[in-house]
Amino acid sequence: MNHESRNATILEIAIPLYLDKTFHYLVPERLREQAVTGRRALVPFGNRKLTGYILGIASDSAITNLKEIIDILDNESLWTAEELEFFRWVAGYYQHPLGEVLRTALPAGINIQTRKGAAGEQPTMTGGKSARREMFYTPGPAANPARQPGAKALDILAVIREAGDISAGDLRKRFGSCTPQLKRLAEVDLIQAEEREVYRDPFKDHAVKRDEPRTLHTHQKKALETISDSIDRQQFTPFLLYGVTGSGKTEVYLQAISRTLERGRNALVLVPEIALTPQLTGRFQARFGGGIAILHSGLSDGERYDEWRRIRRGLARIVIGARSAIFAPLENIGIIIVDEEHEASFKQSDGLRYNARDLALVRGQMARAAVVLGSATPMVTSIQAAQEGRLKLLELPERVEGRPMPVVELVAMKGNKGTISTTLSNCLSETYEQRRQAIVFLNRRGFATFLLCADCGKPLTCPNCSVTLTYHRQRGQSLCHYCDYTVPAPGTCPSCGGTTLEELGAGTEKLEHTLKELLPTARILRMDSDTTSGKGSHERLLARMHDGNADILVGTQMIAKGHDFPEVTLVGVVNAEASLGMPDFRAAERTFQLLSQVIGRAGRGENPGRVVVQAIDTEHYAIKAAAEHDAAGFYRQELEFRREVGYPPFAFLAAFAISGLSEQAVTEQADVTARLLTRLKSELKIRVEILGPVPSPMYRLRNRFRRQILLKAANRNDLHRLLAAWRQRTTAVSTVRISVDIDPVDMM
Ligand code: ADP
Ligand code: ZN
């Protein structure tokens, strides 16, 4: 492909740095053949050597003393022209340097690749023996040593920092022998060395029972027909598949994918990271067998790179992954599915702050594909888009086989001291006696168990971050979930030295304890960030529940999502309103979604479900609507509220985050930024509301002070014009970091 760039003398190259432009380089005679669009090149930049991405020929260059490319790093193109168009769109929309977009889009493990000229060492795609081991180098914890290493060592260090992760072999190809320098750099902690397997077997045999497509019920059939029509016509159509929990959305996805494959096109499936369980991927494998690539965060850089290459080479026709899979090198895409489209985890929260759910629509449009956004609790903005016809609405209003939605009882906890109400405790005993399973969900978005000083009344807080420390009884520690600051607990109060520290809030650990007292013989599983930190522990806990080796599953929001446990007939919700306290305009939406999802876990099998929702305030519309299965009522009320206060979908947002170690510098920079924005806004005569600067809800995080400015506009174009103008005029202060988040999701 792109033969036009062969024999070119000047190339346009993107460099992964925070620079808003691309660069021109000369191609020396010896590299003419290989200097092709889509490959990476090693280029001189200042006094460093960096990896750049060849975008194409520069038709002419105004610059006279251009530097030469040093080397070409790939044998094959890493992206197609169509993908580059997508990357350019992403760079433009998120106002992010193209080189950085490319670096984010390509797998980190690409640096492991054996360089050109070593064809015999090319990785094999199909289950090589994974025996070869090699040293790899990554930047170390030290920033600068007291004694300067030599010039060559500094060059090597620059390359390692640039690559992020690079093999000894690759370093030798650039620098010749460099063992003494590497040793020296590692001694002073400027780099870290690690021995790894070079190529891994991407196919791990899972014996999966094959299954057959189900006979669809009326609503599923209608949804599938509409989607199939768009697949057949190879026409971009965005759908909202709005189906209550257990209504058979996944079955619709599977059959729409079959149709796509039959038409000779490929399928991309995006799911929240937490839903990438063997249970879900197993359903795809059971239906389609091989040819599926799975991209999840549990893969090492190398394993991810192997999956990436399988996709690039056309060996996988279905790609399933979390948000970064939106950049998968899958060609000829006929359908993109975004399951649980309302999940906040589709948004990347640092670096390139993209939203994979939104990008699915962009990539789908470029590929002329059907895009199916599926959810039992769509985003408020999606509901509005469907009402306006921007998304085509497909509804699955009933559960499969006419199974009833669970009966929900709201229990007011006002004045009730215990964590578990009499109603819930009676239901739990009953369910246990019937040998059925129960889930107890603790809503702890917003707070957990913490210690409060009985003398001065202050909670124990983190000295680095403005958050309450979470108390872990088992570990005997209070710790900060943001920076890992830890103190022995209960301990003494840092404010007044008091020694009587009381436990407040309800953690999962405490809840587990209470349940054990209530039902001493029941087998209770706890699932939260503590019990699932080990590799595979999440799956093991779910499997135990699935196999009937547990009676009660206790956990946080991670148990709310996507699991299908047919034997669960009771769901209890503790602290239903906790998530309403989040300082975020989406608090009601999040609470409604979370509660609806948890409620939907009950009665998915043959036996009907029952749910007990405990809340202090049972009158809040988000809680009431979820309990009454009144989604329409919730969306109506929430859209009214959004319209009144001017939030999405009735406004477009961008958030500036200004942070640094010096409080004064941050305050000053935030004021300067707001003033510049205000001036530009009146110069350009555009209507954008500038809110702030204000301290971020999490004012201190990992020792950094944080302020934010929120921009609100009725017109997306106005917002983008203002941001572009700001980018041209801003003068950065090196000690303060300013980041801009387009369509922010989390504003903590
Ligand atoms: P959702 O994705 O909407 O939560 P699923 O697709 O997981 O729903 O369906 C719930 C259960 O019903 C699954 O066990 C699935 O295999 C089954 N199912 C789905 N569609 C049908 C159908 N048409 N006939 C019988 N069973 C079905
Ligand atoms: Zn902290």
Short mmCIF file of C-alpha atoms and ligand atoms in Angstrom, two decimals, residues 211 214-218 220 241 243-255 283 287 339-340 375-376 396 398-401 403 562-564 566 601 604, ligand 1:
data_model
loop_
_atom_site.label_atom_id
_atom_site.label_comp_id
_atom_site.label_asym_id
_atom_site.label_seq_id
_atom_site.Cartn_x
_atom_site.Cartn_y
_atom_site.Cartn_z
CA ASP A 211 -23.79 -23.69 21.01
CA ARG A 214 -31.48 -19.43 19.81
CA THR A 215 -34.85 -18.97 18.17
CA LEU A 216 -35.43 -15.29 18.68
CA HIS A 217 -38.50 -13.86 20.36
CA THR A 218 -40.52 -11.18 18.56
CA GLN A 220 -35.25 -9.71 19.26
CA LEU A 241 -30.47 -1.31 21.60
CA GLY A 243 -33.28 -3.84 26.43
CA VAL A 244 -34.03 -4.52 30.07
CA THR A 245 -31.62 -6.81 31.93
CA GLY A 246 -32.01 -10.37 30.72
CA SER A 247 -33.95 -9.40 27.60
CA GLY A 248 -31.51 -11.17 25.27
CA LYS A 249 -29.34 -8.33 23.95
CA THR A 250 -26.25 -10.54 23.78
CA GLU A 251 -28.12 -13.05 21.64
CA VAL A 252 -28.96 -10.21 19.24
CA TYR A 253 -25.28 -9.20 19.12
CA LEU A 254 -24.24 -12.77 18.36
CA GLN A 255 -26.67 -13.18 15.50
CA ARG A 283 -20.33 -17.21 24.83
CA ARG A 287 -20.85 -19.53 18.99
CA ASP A 339 -22.22 -3.25 25.21
CA GLU A 340 -23.27 -1.40 28.38
CA SER A 375 -27.75 -1.08 27.43
CA ALA A 376 -30.47 -1.81 29.95
CA LEU A 396 -36.40 -5.23 24.04
CA GLU A 398 -39.37 -7.87 28.13
CA ARG A 399 -37.24 -10.51 29.67
CA VAL A 400 -36.57 -13.73 27.76
CA GLU A 401 -39.34 -16.33 28.09
CA ARG A 403 -39.71 -14.03 33.06
CA GLY A 562 -23.38 -8.14 33.50
CA HIS A 563 -23.21 -11.38 35.50
CA ASP A 564 -25.84 -13.94 34.84
CA PRO A 566 -29.67 -17.99 37.32
CA ARG A 601 -29.39 -9.50 38.91
CA ARG A 604 -32.78 -14.30 35.84
P1 ADP B 1 -28.97 -9.50 28.16
O1 ADP B 1 -27.70 -9.42 27.35
O2 ADP B 1 -30.05 -8.59 27.64
O3 ADP B 1 -28.80 -9.35 29.64
P2 ADP B 1 -28.85 -12.27 27.44
O4 ADP B 1 -28.60 -12.21 25.98
O5 ADP B 1 -27.69 -12.55 28.32
O6 ADP B 1 -29.58 -10.93 27.94
O7 ADP B 1 -30.02 -13.30 27.69
C1 ADP B 1 -30.39 -13.74 28.99
C2 ADP B 1 -30.52 -15.27 28.97
O8 ADP B 1 -31.54 -15.68 28.07
C3 ADP B 1 -29.25 -15.97 28.50
O9 ADP B 1 -29.06 -17.10 29.26
C4 ADP B 1 -29.55 -16.30 27.04
O10 ADP B 1 -28.84 -17.44 26.61
C5 ADP B 1 -31.03 -16.55 27.06
N1 ADP B 1 -31.69 -16.19 25.79
C6 ADP B 1 -31.51 -15.07 25.06
N2 ADP B 1 -32.33 -15.05 23.99
C7 ADP B 1 -33.05 -16.20 24.04
C8 ADP B 1 -34.10 -16.77 23.22
N3 ADP B 1 -34.55 -16.14 22.14
N4 ADP B 1 -34.60 -17.94 23.59
C9 ADP B 1 -34.17 -18.57 24.71
N5 ADP B 1 -33.21 -18.11 25.51
C10 ADP B 1 -32.65 -16.93 25.20
#
